[in-house]
Amino acid sequence: MNLAKKGLKSLVMMLMLIFLVAGSWLPGRASAETGEKSGPVYIIPVDQEIETGLEKFMRRGFNEAAKMNAGLVVLEINTPGGLVDTADKIGQMIRDSKIPTLAYIQGNAASAGSYIALNADKIAMKPGSMIGAAAMVDRTGKRVDDAKLVAYWKSKMSAAAESSGRDSKIAEGMADINMVVDMPAIGEKKEKGDIIALSSEQALKVGYADHIASTPEEAIQWMGYSTDDVFRVEHTGAEKVAAFLTHPTVMIILLFLGIAGVVIELMIPGFGVPGIVGVVAFVLYFFGNYVAGFAGSETWLLFIIGLILMILEMFVPSFGILGILGAVSLIAGVVRAAYDTTHALFSLGIAFAAAVVVVVIVAIIFKEKGIWNRFILKESLTKEQGFVPTDAKEDLLGKSGVSVTPLRPSGTVDVEGERIDVVTDGEFVAAGTPVKVVRVEGARIVVKPE
């Protein structure tokens, strides 16, 4: 009996041991035992040109991640680059974050995009993606040759690479076309005149990528986080509208409608529709740039002041001063509202030229209703209305006569039997002196002694 009890006890212990060993292979158990990192994962898309709007969007994403105690922030990068100063601010934002960051390059991390990626704690790349080609260019795509600017940008790229333990010379070679850089890990050498752009495989070999992953989820798992708690930071409705309104083509259309509508309403008042369309177009232009983070409240103020001054110019004689000041204020508001001055001036020039054509056509069609008619005297002063016109005296020019009265300098002369009121150029002429008509200025007849 005791032997049977001992056998049963041993059997129970063996079964418990088997269950414990088998339990260690269960998925949930494996995650705990392998030390899977905790906290939700936030994915922030970096899929547009790098400008102030992107910085504002990313800052909101980082703030949301911090409030939710996120364990990891993934920057999903596919960008052609953008403004250097904005990229610098974004890089500082990434470095200041207390949340670990992973740059997942799913397309191109070109130009300033490579700088953003280098500031992350780790870099994972999708097969076929690229990082580099960070030479400075202007808005037209022309390479910037200013030595000071190139040196500044090269130092920024170098510092970003060093902060994550990467070869700083390669980062400098991405920014400086004149450098020579050896890359023995991939058997290549950057010569002067070339620029470094690394594929995902090349980046992995030279240490500019830490992992190759086909999807962001795969990269998240490689970092040791669960994909069960992943949040993607999406653009708000206002941000989506702003992205549409700040598209270069849309901006030109809005400026065209704004200029043409307001000018037509000022020139041919009473229609209402052009004025409403113009004001709405300008409001949408400034709203889009304001939400995108390009424009401040001062741009609205400049626009309103400019509009008021131009309206006053139509009614207050100022020899064009009010009109010029209004135009300058409007242009300043429009340019300051955009994220790039050169692009804003280009858009404004196209819109203005198109608006001028439309305004001229409208002015010709509605010439009878234009505001200029307010300044034109249309009524005739006729005899039937009691007005007696003054006869023209041009026929007296060159004729001779005799002063009937002394001319001091005005007086009366007799010309061919007709008494006429005349003046001299200021000299005194005694009565009975022969005179000659030298000028006829409307009703004013000037004589001088013969």
Coordinates of N, CA and C in Angstrom, one line a residue, residues 176-363:
D176 N 29.5 66.5 -48.5 CA 30.5 67.3 -49.2 C 31.0 66.5 -50.5
I177 N 30.7 67.1 -51.6 CA 31.0 66.5 -52.9 C 32.5 66.5 -53.2
N178 N 33.3 67.3 -52.4 CA 34.7 67.4 -52.7 C 35.6 66.5 -51.9
M179 N 34.9 65.7 -51.0 CA 35.7 64.8 -50.1 C 36.1 63.5 -50.8
V180 N 37.1 62.9 -50.4 CA 37.5 61.5 -50.8 C 37.4 60.6 -49.6
V181 N 36.6 59.6 -49.7 CA 36.3 58.7 -48.6 C 36.5 57.2 -49.0
D182 N 37.3 56.5 -48.3 CA 37.4 55.0 -48.5 C 36.4 54.3 -47.8
M183 N 35.7 53.3 -48.4 CA 34.7 52.4 -47.8 C 35.1 51.0 -48.1
P184 N 36.1 50.5 -47.4 CA 36.6 49.1 -47.7 C 35.6 48.0 -47.4
A185 N 34.6 48.3 -46.6 CA 33.6 47.3 -46.2 C 32.8 46.9 -47.4
I186 N 32.6 47.9 -48.4 CA 31.8 47.6 -49.6 C 32.7 47.6 -50.8
G187 N 34.0 47.7 -50.6 CA 35.0 47.7 -51.7 C 34.8 48.9 -52.6
E188 N 34.4 50.1 -52.1 CA 34.3 51.3 -52.9 C 35.0 52.4 -52.3
K189 N 35.3 53.4 -53.2 CA 35.9 54.7 -52.7 C 35.2 55.8 -53.3
K190 N 34.8 56.8 -52.5 CA 34.2 58.0 -53.0 C 35.2 58.9 -53.5
E191 N 35.2 59.3 -54.8 CA 36.1 60.2 -55.4 C 35.6 61.6 -55.3
K192 N 36.4 62.6 -55.5 CA 36.0 64.0 -55.6 C 35.1 64.2 -56.7
G193 N 34.0 64.8 -56.4 CA 32.9 65.1 -57.4 C 31.8 64.1 -57.3
D194 N 32.0 63.0 -56.5 CA 30.9 62.1 -56.3 C 30.2 62.4 -54.9
I195 N 29.1 61.8 -54.7 CA 28.3 62.0 -53.4 C 27.9 60.6 -53.0
I196 N 28.0 60.3 -51.7 CA 27.7 59.0 -51.1 C 26.2 58.8 -50.9
A197 N 25.7 57.8 -51.5 CA 24.3 57.3 -51.3 C 24.3 55.8 -51.2
L198 N 23.9 55.3 -50.1 CA 24.1 53.9 -49.7 C 22.7 53.1 -49.9
S199 N 22.8 52.0 -50.5 CA 21.6 51.1 -50.5 C 21.5 50.4 -49.2
S200 N 20.4 49.7 -48.9 CA 20.2 49.1 -47.6 C 21.3 48.1 -47.3
E201 N 21.8 47.3 -48.3 CA 22.8 46.3 -48.1 C 24.2 47.0 -47.8
Q202 N 24.5 48.0 -48.6 CA 25.7 48.8 -48.4 C 25.7 49.4 -47.0
A203 N 24.6 50.0 -46.6 CA 24.5 50.7 -45.3 C 24.7 49.7 -44.2
L204 N 24.2 48.5 -44.3 CA 24.4 47.5 -43.3 C 25.9 47.1 -43.2
K205 N 26.6 47.0 -44.3 CA 28.0 46.6 -44.3 C 28.9 47.7 -43.7
V206 N 28.5 49.0 -43.9 CA 29.4 50.0 -43.4 C 28.9 50.6 -42.0
G207 N 27.9 49.9 -41.5 CA 27.4 50.3 -40.2 C 26.4 51.5 -40.2
Y208 N 25.8 51.8 -41.3 CA 24.8 52.9 -41.4 C 23.4 52.4 -41.3
A209 N 23.3 51.0 -41.2 CA 22.0 50.4 -40.9 C 22.3 49.3 -39.9
D210 N 21.4 49.1 -38.9 CA 21.7 48.0 -37.9 C 20.9 46.8 -38.2
H211 N 19.9 46.9 -39.2 CA 19.1 45.7 -39.5 C 18.4 46.0 -40.8
I212 N 18.1 44.9 -41.5 CA 17.3 44.9 -42.7 C 15.9 44.3 -42.3
A213 N 14.8 45.0 -42.6 CA 13.5 44.6 -42.2 C 12.5 44.9 -43.3
S214 N 11.7 44.0 -43.7 CA 10.8 44.2 -44.8 C 9.6 45.1 -44.4
T215 N 9.2 45.1 -43.1 CA 8.1 45.8 -42.6 C 8.5 46.5 -41.3
P216 N 7.7 47.6 -41.0 CA 8.0 48.2 -39.7 C 7.8 47.3 -38.5
E217 N 6.8 46.4 -38.6 CA 6.5 45.4 -37.6 C 7.7 44.5 -37.3
E218 N 8.3 44.1 -38.4 CA 9.5 43.2 -38.3 C 10.6 44.0 -37.6
A219 N 10.8 45.2 -37.9 CA 11.8 46.1 -37.2 C 11.5 46.2 -35.7
I220 N 10.2 46.4 -35.4 CA 9.8 46.6 -34.0 C 10.1 45.3 -33.2
Q221 N 9.8 44.1 -33.8 CA 10.1 42.9 -33.2 C 11.6 42.7 -33.0
W222 N 12.4 43.1 -34.0 CA 13.8 43.1 -33.8 C 14.3 43.9 -32.7
M223 N 13.6 45.0 -32.4 CA 14.0 45.9 -31.3 C 13.6 45.3 -30.0
G224 N 12.8 44.2 -30.0 CA 12.4 43.6 -28.8 C 11.0 44.0 -28.2
Y225 N 10.2 44.6 -29.1 CA 8.9 45.1 -28.6 C 7.8 44.3 -29.3
S226 N 6.7 44.2 -28.6 CA 5.5 43.5 -29.2 C 4.8 44.4 -30.2
T227 N 4.2 43.7 -31.2 CA 3.5 44.5 -32.2 C 2.0 44.5 -31.9
D228 N 1.6 44.1 -30.7 CA 0.2 44.1 -30.3 C -0.2 45.5 -29.9
D229 N 0.7 46.4 -29.5 CA 0.4 47.7 -29.0 C 1.0 48.8 -29.9
V230 N 0.7 48.8 -31.2 CA 1.4 49.7 -32.1 C 0.3 50.8 -32.5
F231 N 0.7 52.1 -32.4 CA -0.1 53.2 -32.8 C 0.6 54.0 -33.8
R232 N -0.2 54.4 -34.9 CA 0.4 55.2 -35.9 C -0.2 56.6 -35.7
V233 N 0.7 57.6 -35.7 CA 0.3 59.0 -35.5 C -0.2 59.5 -36.9
E234 N -1.4 59.8 -36.9 CA -2.0 60.3 -38.2 C -2.2 61.8 -38.2
H235 N -2.2 62.3 -39.5 CA -2.5 63.7 -39.6 C -3.9 64.0 -39.3
T236 N -4.2 65.1 -38.6 CA -5.5 65.6 -38.3 C -6.2 66.0 -39.5
G237 N -7.6 66.2 -39.4 CA -8.3 66.7 -40.6 C -7.8 68.1 -41.0
A238 N -7.5 69.0 -40.1 CA -7.0 70.3 -40.4 C -5.6 70.2 -41.1
E239 N -4.8 69.3 -40.6 CA -3.4 69.1 -41.2 C -3.5 68.6 -42.6
K240 N -4.5 67.7 -42.8 CA -4.7 67.2 -44.2 C -5.1 68.3 -45.1
V241 N -6.1 69.1 -44.7 CA -6.6 70.2 -45.5 C -5.4 71.2 -45.7
A242 N -4.6 71.5 -44.7 CA -3.5 72.4 -44.8 C -2.5 71.8 -45.8
A243 N -2.2 70.5 -45.8 CA -1.3 69.9 -46.8 C -1.8 70.1 -48.2
F244 N -3.1 70.0 -48.4 CA -3.7 70.3 -49.7 C -3.6 71.7 -50.1
L245 N -3.9 72.6 -49.2 CA -3.9 74.1 -49.5 C -2.5 74.6 -49.7
T246 N -1.5 74.0 -49.2 CA -0.1 74.4 -49.3 C 0.6 73.8 -50.5
H247 N -0.1 73.0 -51.2 CA 0.5 72.4 -52.5 C 0.8 73.5 -53.4
P248 N 1.9 73.5 -54.1 CA 2.4 74.7 -54.9 C 1.3 75.1 -55.9
T249 N 0.7 74.1 -56.6 CA -0.3 74.5 -57.6 C -1.6 75.1 -57.0
V250 N -2.0 74.6 -55.9 CA -3.2 75.1 -55.2 C -2.9 76.5 -54.7
M251 N -1.7 76.7 -54.2 CA -1.3 78.1 -53.7 C -1.4 79.1 -54.8
I252 N -0.9 78.7 -56.0 CA -1.0 79.7 -57.1 C -2.4 80.0 -57.5
I253 N -3.3 79.0 -57.5 CA -4.7 79.2 -57.8 C -5.4 80.1 -56.8
L254 N -5.1 79.8 -55.5 CA -5.7 80.7 -54.4 C -5.2 82.1 -54.5
L255 N -4.0 82.3 -54.8 CA -3.4 83.7 -54.9 C -4.1 84.4 -56.2
F256 N -4.2 83.6 -57.3 CA -4.9 84.2 -58.5 C -6.3 84.6 -58.2
L257 N -7.1 83.7 -57.5 CA -8.5 84.0 -57.2 C -8.5 85.2 -56.2
G258 N -7.6 85.2 -55.3 CA -7.6 86.3 -54.3 C -7.4 87.7 -54.9
I259 N -6.3 87.7 -55.7 CA -5.9 89.0 -56.4 C -7.0 89.4 -57.3
A260 N -7.4 88.5 -58.2 CA -8.4 88.9 -59.3 C -9.7 89.3 -58.6
G261 N -10.2 88.5 -57.7 CA -11.5 88.7 -57.0 C -11.5 90.1 -56.3
V262 N -10.5 90.4 -55.5 CA -10.5 91.6 -54.8 C -10.4 92.8 -55.7
V263 N -9.5 92.8 -56.7 CA -9.3 93.9 -57.6 C -10.6 94.1 -58.4
I264 N -11.2 93.1 -58.9 CA -12.5 93.2 -59.7 C -13.5 93.8 -58.9
E265 N -13.7 93.4 -57.6 CA -14.7 94.0 -56.7 C -14.4 95.5 -56.4
L266 N -13.1 95.8 -56.3 CA -12.8 97.3 -56.1 C -13.1 98.1 -57.3
M267 N -12.8 97.5 -58.5 CA -12.9 98.3 -59.7 C -14.4 98.4 -60.2
I268 N -15.1 97.3 -60.0 CA -16.5 97.2 -60.4 C -17.4 96.8 -59.2
P269 N -17.5 97.7 -58.3 CA -18.3 97.4 -57.1 C -19.7 97.1 -57.3
G270 N -20.3 96.3 -56.4 CA -21.7 95.9 -56.5 C -22.0 94.5 -56.9
F271 N -21.0 93.8 -57.5 CA -21.2 92.5 -57.9 C -21.3 91.5 -56.7
G272 N -20.3 91.7 -55.8 CA -20.3 90.9 -54.6 C -19.6 89.6 -54.7
V273 N -19.9 88.8 -55.7 CA -19.3 87.5 -55.9 C -17.8 87.5 -56.0
P274 N -17.2 88.4 -56.9 CA -15.8 88.4 -57.0 C -15.1 88.7 -55.7
G275 N -15.7 89.7 -55.0 CA -15.1 90.1 -53.7 C -15.1 88.9 -52.7
I276 N -16.3 88.2 -52.6 CA -16.4 87.1 -51.7 C -15.4 86.0 -52.1
V277 N -15.3 85.7 -53.4 CA -14.4 84.6 -53.8 C -13.0 85.0 -53.5
G278 N -12.6 86.3 -53.7 CA -11.3 86.8 -53.5 C -10.9 86.7 -52.0
V279 N -11.8 87.2 -51.1 CA -11.5 87.1 -49.7 C -11.4 85.7 -49.2
V280 N -12.3 84.8 -49.6 CA -12.3 83.4 -49.2 C -11.0 82.8 -49.7
A281 N -10.5 83.1 -50.9 CA -9.3 82.5 -51.4 C -8.1 82.9 -50.6
F282 N -8.0 84.2 -50.2 CA -6.9 84.7 -49.4 C -7.0 84.0 -48.0
V283 N -8.2 83.9 -47.4 CA -8.4 83.3 -46.1 C -7.9 81.8 -46.1
L284 N -8.2 81.1 -47.2 CA -7.8 79.7 -47.3 C -6.3 79.6 -47.5
Y285 N -5.7 80.6 -48.2 CA -4.2 80.6 -48.4 C -3.5 80.8 -47.0
F286 N -4.0 81.7 -46.2 CA -3.4 82.0 -44.9 C -3.7 80.9 -43.9
F287 N -4.9 80.4 -44.0 CA -5.3 79.3 -43.1 C -4.4 78.1 -43.3
G288 N -4.3 77.7 -44.6 CA -3.4 76.5 -44.9 C -2.0 76.6 -44.3
N289 N -1.4 77.8 -44.6 CA 0.0 78.0 -44.2 C 0.1 78.2 -42.6
Y290 N -1.0 78.7 -42.0 CA -1.0 78.8 -40.6 C -1.1 77.5 -39.9
V291 N -2.0 76.6 -40.3 CA -2.1 75.3 -39.7 C -0.9 74.4 -40.0
A292 N -0.3 74.6 -41.2 CA 1.0 73.9 -41.5 C 2.2 74.4 -40.7
G293 N 2.0 75.5 -40.0 CA 3.1 76.0 -39.2 C 4.0 77.0 -39.9
F294 N 3.6 77.4 -41.1 CA 4.5 78.4 -41.8 C 4.2 79.8 -41.4
A295 N 2.9 80.1 -41.2 CA 2.5 81.5 -41.1 C 2.2 81.8 -39.6
G296 N 2.5 83.0 -39.2 CA 2.1 83.5 -37.9 C 1.0 84.5 -37.9
S297 N 0.6 85.0 -36.8 CA -0.5 86.0 -36.8 C -0.1 87.3 -37.5
E298 N 1.2 87.6 -37.5 CA 1.6 88.8 -38.2 C 1.3 88.8 -39.7
T299 N 1.2 87.6 -40.3 CA 0.9 87.6 -41.7 C -0.5 88.0 -42.0
W300 N -1.4 87.6 -41.1 CA -2.8 88.1 -41.2 C -2.9 89.6 -41.1
L301 N -2.2 90.1 -40.1 CA -2.2 91.6 -39.9 C -1.7 92.3 -41.1
L302 N -0.6 91.9 -41.7 CA 0.0 92.5 -42.9 C -1.0 92.5 -44.1
F303 N -1.7 91.3 -44.2 CA -2.7 91.2 -45.3 C -3.9 92.2 -45.1
I304 N -4.4 92.3 -43.9 CA -5.6 93.1 -43.6 C -5.2 94.6 -43.8
I305 N -4.0 95.0 -43.3 CA -3.5 96.4 -43.4 C -3.4 96.7 -44.9
G306 N -2.8 95.8 -45.7 CA -2.6 96.0 -47.1 C -3.9 96.2 -47.8
L307 N -4.9 95.3 -47.5 CA -6.2 95.4 -48.2 C -6.8 96.7 -47.9
I308 N -6.8 97.2 -46.6 CA -7.4 98.5 -46.2 C -6.7 99.6 -47.0
L309 N -5.4 99.6 -47.0 CA -4.7 100.7 -47.7 C -5.0 100.8 -49.2
M310 N -5.2 99.6 -49.8 CA -5.5 99.6 -51.2 C -6.9 100.1 -51.5
I311 N -7.8 99.8 -50.6 CA -9.2 100.3 -50.7 C -9.2 101.8 -50.5
L312 N -8.5 102.3 -49.5 CA -8.4 103.8 -49.3 C -7.8 104.5 -50.5
E313 N -6.9 103.9 -51.2 CA -6.3 104.5 -52.4 C -7.3 104.8 -53.5
M314 N -8.4 104.0 -53.5 CA -9.4 104.2 -54.5 C -10.3 105.4 -54.2
F315 N -10.3 105.9 -53.0 CA -11.1 107.0 -52.6 C -10.4 108.2 -52.0
V316 N -9.2 108.0 -51.6 CA -8.4 109.1 -50.9 C -7.2 109.5 -51.8
P317 N -7.2 110.7 -52.4 CA -6.0 111.1 -53.2 C -4.8 111.1 -52.4
S318 N -3.8 110.2 -52.8 CA -2.5 110.1 -52.1 C -1.4 110.1 -53.0
F319 N -1.6 110.4 -54.3 CA -0.6 110.3 -55.3 C 0.1 108.9 -55.4
G320 N -0.7 107.9 -55.1 CA -0.2 106.5 -55.2 C 0.5 106.0 -54.0
I321 N 0.7 106.8 -52.9 CA 1.4 106.4 -51.8 C 0.7 105.3 -51.0
L322 N -0.6 105.4 -50.8 CA -1.4 104.4 -50.1 C -1.4 103.1 -50.9
G323 N -1.6 103.2 -52.2 CA -1.6 102.0 -53.0 C -0.3 101.2 -53.0
I324 N 0.8 102.0 -53.0 CA 2.1 101.3 -52.9 C 2.4 100.7 -51.6
L325 N 2.0 101.4 -50.5 CA 2.2 100.8 -49.2 C 1.3 99.6 -49.0
G326 N 0.0 99.7 -49.5 CA -0.9 98.5 -49.4 C -0.3 97.3 -50.2
A327 N 0.2 97.5 -51.4 CA 0.7 96.4 -52.2 C 1.9 95.8 -51.5
V328 N 2.8 96.6 -50.9 CA 4.0 96.1 -50.2 C 3.5 95.3 -49.0
S329 N 2.5 95.8 -48.3 CA 2.0 95.0 -47.1 C 1.4 93.7 -47.5
L330 N 0.6 93.7 -48.6 CA 0.0 92.4 -49.1 C 1.1 91.4 -49.5
I331 N 2.1 91.9 -50.3 CA 3.1 91.0 -50.7 C 3.9 90.5 -49.6
A332 N 4.2 91.3 -48.6 CA 5.0 90.9 -47.4 C 4.2 89.8 -46.6
G333 N 2.9 90.0 -46.5 CA 2.0 89.0 -45.8 C 2.0 87.7 -46.5
V334 N 1.9 87.7 -47.9 CA 1.8 86.5 -48.7 C 3.1 85.7 -48.6
V335 N 4.2 86.5 -48.7 CA 5.6 85.9 -48.7 C 5.9 85.3 -47.4
R336 N 5.6 86.0 -46.3 CA 6.0 85.6 -45.0 C 5.1 84.4 -44.6
A337 N 3.9 84.2 -45.2 CA 3.0 83.1 -44.8 C 3.6 81.8 -45.4
A338 N 4.3 81.8 -46.5 CA 4.8 80.6 -47.1 C 6.1 80.1 -46.4
Y339 N 6.4 78.8 -46.6 CA 7.6 78.3 -45.9 C 8.8 78.6 -46.7
D340 N 8.7 79.0 -47.9 CA 9.9 79.3 -48.7 C 9.7 80.6 -49.5
T341 N 10.6 81.6 -49.2 CA 10.4 82.9 -49.8 C 10.5 82.9 -51.4
T342 N 11.5 82.2 -51.9 CA 11.6 82.1 -53.3 C 10.4 81.5 -54.0
H343 N 9.9 80.4 -53.4 CA 8.7 79.8 -54.0 C 7.5 80.7 -53.9
A344 N 7.4 81.4 -52.8 CA 6.2 82.3 -52.6 C 6.2 83.4 -53.6
L345 N 7.4 84.0 -53.9 CA 7.5 85.1 -54.9 C 7.2 84.5 -56.3
F346 N 7.7 83.3 -56.5 CA 7.4 82.7 -57.8 C 5.9 82.5 -58.0
S347 N 5.2 81.9 -57.0 CA 3.8 81.7 -57.1 C 3.0 83.0 -57.2
L348 N 3.5 84.0 -56.4 CA 2.8 85.3 -56.5 C 2.9 85.9 -57.9
G349 N 4.1 85.8 -58.5 CA 4.3 86.4 -59.8 C 3.4 85.8 -60.9
I350 N 3.3 84.4 -60.8 CA 2.4 83.7 -61.8 C 1.0 84.1 -61.6
A351 N 0.5 84.1 -60.3 CA -0.8 84.5 -60.0 C -1.2 85.9 -60.3
F352 N -0.2 86.8 -60.1 CA -0.4 88.3 -60.4 C -0.6 88.5 -61.9
A353 N 0.3 87.8 -62.7 CA 0.2 87.9 -64.2 C -1.1 87.4 -64.7
A354 N -1.5 86.3 -64.2 CA -2.8 85.7 -64.7 C -4.0 86.6 -64.2
A355 N -3.9 87.2 -63.0 CA -5.0 88.0 -62.5 C -5.1 89.3 -63.3
V356 N -3.9 89.9 -63.8 CA -3.9 91.1 -64.6 C -4.7 90.9 -65.9
V357 N -4.4 89.7 -66.5 CA -5.1 89.4 -67.8 C -6.6 89.4 -67.6
V358 N -7.0 88.7 -66.5 CA -8.5 88.5 -66.2 C -9.1 89.9 -65.9
V359 N -8.4 90.7 -65.1 CA -9.0 92.0 -64.7 C -9.1 92.9 -65.9
V360 N -8.2 92.9 -66.8 CA -8.3 93.7 -68.0 C -9.5 93.3 -68.8
I361 N -9.6 92.0 -69.0 CA -10.8 91.5 -69.8 C -12.1 91.9 -69.1
V362 N -12.2 91.7 -67.8 CA -13.4 92.1 -67.1 C -13.7 93.6 -67.2
A363 N -12.6 94.4 -67.1 CA -12.7 95.9 -67.2 C -13.3 96.3 -68.5

